[in-house]
Amino acid sequence: MNREVSDMNILDSFCEKFCNVVKKHMDYVVVSGFVAIASGRIRGTEDIDMIIPKISREKFIKLHEELVENGFQCMQSDNPEEIHDLYLKEKTSVRYTYKNRPVPEMEVAFSKDILDGYQIKTKTKLPITGLDIWFSSINMNIAFKEEYLKSGKDLEDARHLRIVFSDMVDEKEIEAIKEMIRKLRL
Amino acid sequence: MNATRDKTHMEFVENWAKKFRESPAECKKIQNEFINALFEKNANFLKRLAAQPGGPEKIIRLYRIKNVKAYEELLGIENP
């Protein structure tokens, strides 16, 4: 990807560094607010949301150890077995940050239903972001923000995505995802 | 938020998105300055807060830090 490091802000470099470790171990997908921010939405956020497949404790320990080697710390615990068993396995997300810096943070959660699985399956790269990372699809993000999250900020994010990616917006797919959300989450 | 603010803010969002679609590199520079400034502001504030009496405890509560060991330098904890 043709890009200068100076083209990246603090959130971009944090996210790409984190994803570069995770991708060596498993699939992942970055979802929600950061998709809009990486796509030019001018607002702040403290956290980036990531979904990973449900993995074994052993596999998670290897991931955690490499994250720590790369300067990341988990805010909940430094014990990977505890992070896996007491948080992720129990459907509670955990937050990773750089050591001694509480923000930005990567909020990591296991995939919890077929909707999350679909997000991972339909992951996409978005060249306009300048980032070489996997995002959940534009249609998925619009559907979640309009049907599930619905705050003022989320509706503005959806509007931003609809304009920036107007050529990728597929109303039929958005409606199908909204239907899945209504069945599984509401 | 009142309705007027909602309407005008959504107009800003739409205009910015159109501008980003037309000139992403130019807009990215503006966005980077904005985002970096937020984090610099936060880092400077946390340094000042950590130096206040009770400040480290406030930071722990603010971010719900359980793994305190990983943030000792930020919290000003010496020789634990």
mmCIF file of C-alpha atoms in Angstrom:
data_model
loop_
_atom_site.group_PDB
_atom_site.id
_atom_site.type_symbol
_atom_site.label_atom_id
_atom_site.label_comp_id
_atom_site.label_asym_id
_atom_site.label_seq_id
_atom_site.Cartn_x
_atom_site.Cartn_y
_atom_site.Cartn_z
ATOM 1 C CA MET A 1 0.000 0.000 0.000
ATOM 2 C CA ASN A 2 1.478 3.355 -1.067
ATOM 3 C CA ARG A 3 1.401 5.505 2.026
ATOM 4 C CA GLU A 4 3.511 7.756 4.237
ATOM 5 C CA VAL A 5 3.606 7.009 7.965
ATOM 6 C CA SER A 6 2.776 10.664 8.599
ATOM 7 C CA ASP A 7 -0.556 10.055 6.843
ATOM 8 C CA MET A 8 -1.621 8.108 9.912
ATOM 9 C CA ASN A 9 -2.986 9.468 13.158
ATOM 10 C CA ILE A 10 -2.628 7.921 16.618
ATOM 11 C CA LEU A 11 -5.737 5.762 16.208
ATOM 12 C CA ASP A 12 -4.633 4.511 12.778
ATOM 13 C CA SER A 13 -1.166 3.449 13.880
ATOM 14 C CA PHE A 14 -2.455 1.834 17.096
ATOM 15 C CA CYS A 15 -5.060 -0.143 15.182
ATOM 16 C CA GLU A 16 -2.758 -1.271 12.393
ATOM 17 C CA LYS A 17 -0.051 -2.358 14.841
ATOM 18 C CA PHE A 18 -2.576 -4.375 16.855
ATOM 19 C CA CYS A 19 -4.121 -5.971 13.758
ATOM 20 C CA ASN A 20 -0.688 -6.919 12.426
ATOM 21 C CA VAL A 21 -0.193 -9.105 15.501
ATOM 22 C CA VAL A 22 -3.698 -10.597 15.514
ATOM 23 C CA LYS A 23 -3.654 -11.529 11.815
ATOM 24 C CA LYS A 24 -0.758 -13.928 12.432
ATOM 25 C CA HIS A 25 -2.980 -15.954 14.750
ATOM 26 C CA MET A 26 -6.555 -15.792 13.454
ATOM 27 C CA ASP A 27 -9.222 -13.970 11.481
ATOM 28 C CA TYR A 28 -10.464 -10.706 12.924
ATOM 29 C CA VAL A 29 -12.718 -7.874 11.950
ATOM 30 C CA VAL A 30 -12.728 -4.229 13.059
ATOM 31 C CA VAL A 31 -16.305 -3.014 13.476
ATOM 32 C CA SER A 32 -18.451 0.015 14.314
ATOM 33 C CA GLY A 33 -17.179 3.533 15.025
ATOM 34 C CA PHE A 34 -13.626 3.134 13.800
ATOM 35 C CA VAL A 35 -14.904 2.030 10.385
ATOM 36 C CA ALA A 36 -16.491 5.467 10.032
ATOM 37 C CA ILE A 37 -13.518 7.329 11.544
ATOM 38 C CA ALA A 38 -10.984 5.485 9.348
ATOM 39 C CA SER A 39 -13.243 6.468 6.450
ATOM 40 C CA GLY A 40 -12.875 10.142 7.251
ATOM 41 C CA ARG A 41 -15.625 10.836 9.802
ATOM 42 C CA ILE A 42 -14.338 13.722 11.908
ATOM 43 C CA ARG A 43 -14.985 12.665 15.467
ATOM 44 C CA GLY A 44 -13.024 11.210 18.338
ATOM 45 C CA THR A 45 -13.208 7.834 20.019
ATOM 46 C CA GLU A 46 -11.321 6.150 22.809
ATOM 47 C CA ASP A 47 -11.907 2.604 21.653
ATOM 48 C CA ILE A 48 -11.767 0.480 18.553
ATOM 49 C CA ASP A 49 -13.967 -2.619 18.457
ATOM 50 C CA MET A 50 -12.644 -5.952 17.222
ATOM 51 C CA ILE A 51 -14.383 -9.313 16.890
ATOM 52 C CA ILE A 52 -12.345 -12.503 16.771
ATOM 53 C CA PRO A 53 -13.560 -16.090 16.446
ATOM 54 C CA LYS A 54 -14.108 -18.105 19.597
ATOM 55 C CA ILE A 55 -10.713 -19.743 20.174
ATOM 56 C CA SER A 56 -9.154 -22.161 22.629
ATOM 57 C CA ARG A 57 -7.317 -21.008 25.718
ATOM 58 C CA GLU A 58 -4.025 -22.280 24.274
ATOM 59 C CA LYS A 59 -4.460 -20.321 21.069
ATOM 60 C CA PHE A 60 -5.414 -17.194 22.999
ATOM 61 C CA ILE A 61 -2.352 -17.457 25.258
ATOM 62 C CA LYS A 62 -0.098 -17.357 22.173
ATOM 63 C CA LEU A 63 -1.902 -14.278 20.866
ATOM 64 C CA HIS A 64 -1.760 -12.493 24.232
ATOM 65 C CA GLU A 65 1.955 -13.200 24.626
ATOM 66 C CA GLU A 66 2.738 -11.736 21.217
ATOM 67 C CA LEU A 67 0.584 -8.680 21.954
ATOM 68 C CA VAL A 68 2.572 -8.095 25.165
ATOM 69 C CA GLU A 69 5.861 -8.549 23.259
ATOM 70 C CA ASN A 70 4.650 -5.762 20.966
ATOM 71 C CA GLY A 71 3.948 -3.310 23.790
ATOM 72 C CA PHE A 72 0.259 -3.980 24.447
ATOM 73 C CA GLN A 73 -1.284 -4.649 27.859
ATOM 74 C CA CYS A 74 -4.709 -5.912 28.819
ATOM 75 C CA MET A 75 -6.531 -3.558 31.169
ATOM 76 C CA GLN A 76 -8.417 -6.397 32.867
ATOM 77 C CA SER A 77 -5.531 -8.724 33.730
ATOM 78 C CA ASP A 78 -2.031 -9.755 32.729
ATOM 79 C CA ASN A 79 -2.959 -13.420 33.041
ATOM 80 C CA PRO A 80 -4.064 -14.759 29.629
ATOM 81 C CA GLU A 81 -5.822 -17.776 31.126
ATOM 82 C CA GLU A 82 -7.928 -15.451 33.268
ATOM 83 C CA ILE A 83 -8.634 -13.141 30.322
ATOM 84 C CA HIS A 84 -9.800 -16.090 28.254
ATOM 85 C CA ASP A 85 -11.790 -17.981 30.890
ATOM 86 C CA LEU A 86 -13.312 -15.186 32.975
ATOM 87 C CA TYR A 87 -13.923 -12.605 30.274
ATOM 88 C CA LEU A 88 -13.884 -13.654 26.627
ATOM 89 C CA LYS A 89 -15.378 -17.106 27.144
ATOM 90 C CA GLU A 90 -18.085 -15.510 29.297
ATOM 91 C CA LYS A 91 -18.993 -13.113 26.472
ATOM 92 C CA THR A 92 -17.330 -10.118 28.139
ATOM 93 C CA SER A 93 -14.996 -8.008 26.037
ATOM 94 C CA VAL A 94 -11.482 -7.080 27.176
ATOM 95 C CA ARG A 95 -9.481 -3.962 26.448
ATOM 96 C CA TYR A 96 -5.882 -3.737 25.271
ATOM 97 C CA THR A 97 -3.860 -0.525 25.335
ATOM 98 C CA TYR A 98 -0.232 0.489 25.029
ATOM 99 C CA LYS A 99 1.581 0.064 28.344
ATOM 100 C CA ASN A 100 1.018 3.095 30.609
ATOM 101 C CA ARG A 101 -1.465 4.706 28.214
ATOM 102 C CA PRO A 102 -5.149 4.042 28.921
ATOM 103 C CA VAL A 103 -6.217 5.317 25.498
ATOM 104 C CA PRO A 104 -6.622 4.452 22.712
ATOM 105 C CA GLU A 105 -7.883 0.977 23.473
ATOM 106 C CA MET A 106 -8.777 -2.078 21.421
ATOM 107 C CA GLU A 107 -11.932 -3.699 22.747
ATOM 108 C CA VAL A 108 -11.743 -7.371 21.827
ATOM 109 C CA ALA A 109 -14.702 -9.763 21.952
ATOM 110 C CA PHE A 110 -15.341 -13.302 20.824
ATOM 111 C CA SER A 111 -17.844 -13.820 18.031
ATOM 112 C CA LYS A 112 -21.084 -14.557 19.866
ATOM 113 C CA ASP A 113 -23.641 -15.494 17.199
ATOM 114 C CA ILE A 114 -24.118 -16.083 13.470
ATOM 115 C CA LEU A 115 -24.323 -12.338 12.930
ATOM 116 C CA ASP A 116 -20.784 -11.872 14.269
ATOM 117 C CA GLY A 117 -19.713 -14.893 12.236
ATOM 118 C CA TYR A 118 -21.211 -13.234 9.157
ATOM 119 C CA GLN A 119 -19.266 -10.055 9.940
ATOM 120 C CA ILE A 120 -16.016 -12.017 9.948
ATOM 121 C CA LYS A 121 -16.984 -13.950 6.808
ATOM 122 C CA THR A 122 -17.833 -10.788 4.851
ATOM 123 C CA LYS A 123 -14.862 -8.732 6.061
ATOM 124 C CA THR A 124 -13.380 -6.286 3.612
ATOM 125 C CA LYS A 125 -10.426 -3.982 3.072
ATOM 126 C CA LEU A 126 -11.168 -0.330 2.387
ATOM 127 C CA PRO A 127 -8.352 1.263 0.355
ATOM 128 C CA ILE A 128 -9.652 4.814 0.916
ATOM 129 C CA THR A 129 -8.816 4.426 4.636
ATOM 130 C CA GLY A 130 -5.116 3.988 3.831
ATOM 131 C CA LEU A 131 -5.091 1.111 6.322
ATOM 132 C CA ASP A 132 -4.197 -2.481 5.499
ATOM 133 C CA ILE A 133 -6.664 -4.027 7.940
ATOM 134 C CA TRP A 134 -9.908 -6.018 7.775
ATOM 135 C CA PHE A 135 -13.108 -4.078 8.396
ATOM 136 C CA SER A 136 -16.666 -5.344 8.628
ATOM 137 C CA SER A 137 -18.531 -4.536 5.436
ATOM 138 C CA ILE A 138 -20.016 -1.110 4.802
ATOM 139 C CA ASN A 139 -23.525 -2.571 4.475
ATOM 140 C CA MET A 140 -23.092 -4.409 7.786
ATOM 141 C CA ASN A 141 -21.965 -1.234 9.561
ATOM 142 C CA ILE A 142 -24.817 0.829 8.159
ATOM 143 C CA ALA A 143 -27.358 -1.829 9.176
ATOM 144 C CA PHE A 144 -26.001 -2.107 12.734
ATOM 145 C CA LYS A 145 -25.889 1.623 13.233
ATOM 146 C CA GLU A 146 -29.347 2.295 11.820
ATOM 147 C CA GLU A 147 -31.172 -0.713 13.275
ATOM 148 C CA TYR A 148 -29.357 -1.662 16.491
ATOM 149 C CA LEU A 149 -27.179 1.131 17.905
ATOM 150 C CA LYS A 150 -29.298 4.104 16.790
ATOM 151 C CA SER A 151 -27.682 6.901 18.869
ATOM 152 C CA GLY A 152 -27.235 10.312 17.240
ATOM 153 C CA LYS A 153 -23.553 9.558 16.756
ATOM 154 C CA ASP A 154 -24.324 6.172 15.158
ATOM 155 C CA LEU A 155 -26.892 7.591 12.769
ATOM 156 C CA GLU A 156 -24.363 10.252 11.749
ATOM 157 C CA ASP A 157 -21.742 7.527 11.214
ATOM 158 C CA ALA A 158 -24.200 5.635 8.998
ATOM 159 C CA ARG A 159 -24.961 8.781 6.999
ATOM 160 C CA HIS A 160 -21.235 9.432 6.532
ATOM 161 C CA LEU A 161 -20.665 5.851 5.305
ATOM 162 C CA ARG A 162 -23.637 6.062 2.933
ATOM 163 C CA ILE A 163 -22.107 9.140 1.268
ATOM 164 C CA VAL A 164 -18.434 8.130 1.203
ATOM 165 C CA PHE A 165 -19.205 4.594 -0.026
ATOM 166 C CA SER A 166 -22.299 5.397 -2.093
ATOM 167 C CA ASP A 167 -21.117 2.997 -4.807
ATOM 168 C CA MET A 168 -20.918 0.092 -2.330
ATOM 169 C CA VAL A 169 -24.242 0.600 -0.567
ATOM 170 C CA ASP A 170 -26.635 -2.276 -1.262
ATOM 171 C CA GLU A 171 -30.093 -1.601 0.172
ATOM 172 C CA LYS A 172 -31.217 -5.211 -0.252
ATOM 173 C CA GLU A 173 -28.267 -6.512 1.742
ATOM 174 C CA ILE A 174 -28.731 -3.805 4.396
ATOM 175 C CA GLU A 175 -32.369 -4.803 4.812
ATOM 176 C CA ALA A 176 -31.442 -8.515 5.017
ATOM 177 C CA ILE A 177 -28.895 -7.740 7.750
ATOM 178 C CA LYS A 178 -31.422 -5.582 9.597
ATOM 179 C CA GLU A 179 -33.805 -8.538 9.540
ATOM 180 C CA MET A 180 -31.085 -10.758 11.045
ATOM 181 C CA ILE A 181 -30.478 -8.111 13.733
ATOM 182 C CA ARG A 182 -34.191 -8.008 14.578
ATOM 183 C CA LYS A 183 -34.281 -11.807 14.909
ATOM 184 C CA LEU A 184 -31.044 -12.264 16.834
ATOM 185 C CA ARG A 185 -30.412 -9.099 18.840
ATOM 186 C CA LEU A 186 -33.660 -7.246 19.465
ATOM 187 C CA MET B 1 -29.369 17.835 21.877
ATOM 188 C CA ASN B 2 -32.190 19.927 20.469
ATOM 189 C CA ALA B 3 -33.694 19.452 17.020
ATOM 190 C CA THR B 4 -31.932 22.500 15.532
ATOM 191 C CA ARG B 5 -28.547 21.235 16.617
ATOM 192 C CA ASP B 6 -29.368 17.759 15.244
ATOM 193 C CA LYS B 7 -30.333 19.174 11.855
ATOM 194 C CA THR B 8 -27.366 21.497 11.486
ATOM 195 C CA HIS B 9 -24.971 18.876 12.772
ATOM 196 C CA MET B 10 -26.244 16.290 10.285
ATOM 197 C CA GLU B 11 -25.724 18.900 7.552
ATOM 198 C CA PHE B 12 -22.125 19.271 8.710
ATOM 199 C CA VAL B 13 -21.701 15.460 8.654
ATOM 200 C CA GLU B 14 -23.087 15.263 5.117
ATOM 201 C CA ASN B 15 -20.977 18.142 3.804
ATOM 202 C CA TRP B 16 -17.830 16.712 5.376
ATOM 203 C CA ALA B 17 -18.523 13.230 3.952
ATOM 204 C CA LYS B 18 -18.951 14.724 0.459
ATOM 205 C CA LYS B 19 -15.712 16.687 0.854
ATOM 206 C CA PHE B 20 -13.900 13.546 2.063
ATOM 207 C CA ARG B 21 -15.152 11.571 -0.927
ATOM 208 C CA GLU B 22 -13.866 14.284 -3.284
ATOM 209 C CA SER B 23 -10.525 15.064 -1.571
ATOM 210 C CA PRO B 24 -9.591 12.274 0.855
ATOM 211 C CA ALA B 25 -5.896 13.213 1.197
ATOM 212 C CA GLU B 26 -6.647 16.843 2.025
ATOM 213 C CA CYS B 27 -9.377 15.862 4.497
ATOM 214 C CA LYS B 28 -7.214 13.165 6.072
ATOM 215 C CA LYS B 29 -4.623 15.791 7.064
ATOM 216 C CA ILE B 30 -7.300 17.842 8.840
ATOM 217 C CA GLN B 31 -8.717 14.728 10.500
ATOM 218 C CA ASN B 32 -5.264 13.562 11.667
ATOM 219 C CA GLU B 33 -4.553 16.890 13.353
ATOM 220 C CA PHE B 34 -7.945 16.754 15.053
ATOM 221 C CA ILE B 35 -7.567 13.172 16.323
ATOM 222 C CA ASN B 36 -3.928 13.582 17.407
ATOM 223 C CA ALA B 37 -4.845 16.734 19.302
ATOM 224 C CA LEU B 38 -7.528 14.836 21.239
ATOM 225 C CA PHE B 39 -5.039 12.214 22.385
ATOM 226 C CA GLU B 40 -2.323 14.764 23.202
ATOM 227 C CA LYS B 41 -4.843 16.716 25.260
ATOM 228 C CA ASN B 42 -5.872 13.537 27.069
ATOM 229 C CA ALA B 43 -2.256 12.499 27.783
ATOM 230 C CA ASN B 44 -1.377 15.929 29.175
ATOM 231 C CA PHE B 45 -4.497 15.960 31.329
ATOM 232 C CA LEU B 46 -3.798 12.496 32.744
ATOM 233 C CA LYS B 47 -0.262 13.572 33.693
ATOM 234 C CA ARG B 48 -1.692 16.533 35.613
ATOM 235 C CA LEU B 49 -4.434 14.400 37.190
ATOM 236 C CA ALA B 50 -1.946 11.701 38.250
ATOM 237 C CA ALA B 51 0.065 14.357 40.113
ATOM 238 C CA GLN B 52 -2.976 15.485 42.156
ATOM 239 C CA PRO B 53 -3.818 13.969 45.550
ATOM 240 C CA GLY B 54 -6.157 11.065 44.799
ATOM 241 C CA GLY B 55 -5.485 11.487 41.080
ATOM 242 C CA PRO B 56 -4.147 7.981 40.396
ATOM 243 C CA GLU B 57 -7.222 6.467 42.057
ATOM 244 C CA LYS B 58 -9.448 8.635 39.854
ATOM 245 C CA ILE B 59 -7.654 7.397 36.736
ATOM 246 C CA ILE B 60 -8.086 3.788 37.864
ATOM 247 C CA ARG B 61 -11.822 4.407 38.367
ATOM 248 C CA LEU B 62 -12.151 6.401 35.158
ATOM 249 C CA TYR B 63 -10.794 3.609 32.976
ATOM 250 C CA ARG B 64 -11.805 0.691 35.262
ATOM 251 C CA ILE B 65 -8.197 -0.471 35.342
ATOM 252 C CA LYS B 66 -7.811 -3.840 37.054
ATOM 253 C CA ASN B 67 -4.318 -4.646 35.808
ATOM 254 C CA VAL B 68 -2.757 -1.678 37.680
ATOM 255 C CA LYS B 69 0.767 -3.037 37.216
ATOM 256 C CA ALA B 70 0.613 -2.253 33.496
ATOM 257 C CA TYR B 71 -0.045 1.441 34.185
ATOM 258 C CA GLU B 72 2.326 2.101 37.116
ATOM 259 C CA GLU B 73 4.382 4.709 35.290
ATOM 260 C CA LEU B 74 1.280 6.658 34.255
ATOM 261 C CA LEU B 75 -0.079 6.467 37.797
ATOM 262 C CA GLY B 76 3.232 7.566 39.312
ATOM 263 C CA ILE B 77 3.591 4.406 41.354
ATOM 264 C CA GLU B 78 7.271 3.930 42.229
ATOM 265 C CA ASN B 79 8.949 0.782 43.498
ATOM 266 C CA PRO B 80 5.805 -1.244 44.118
#
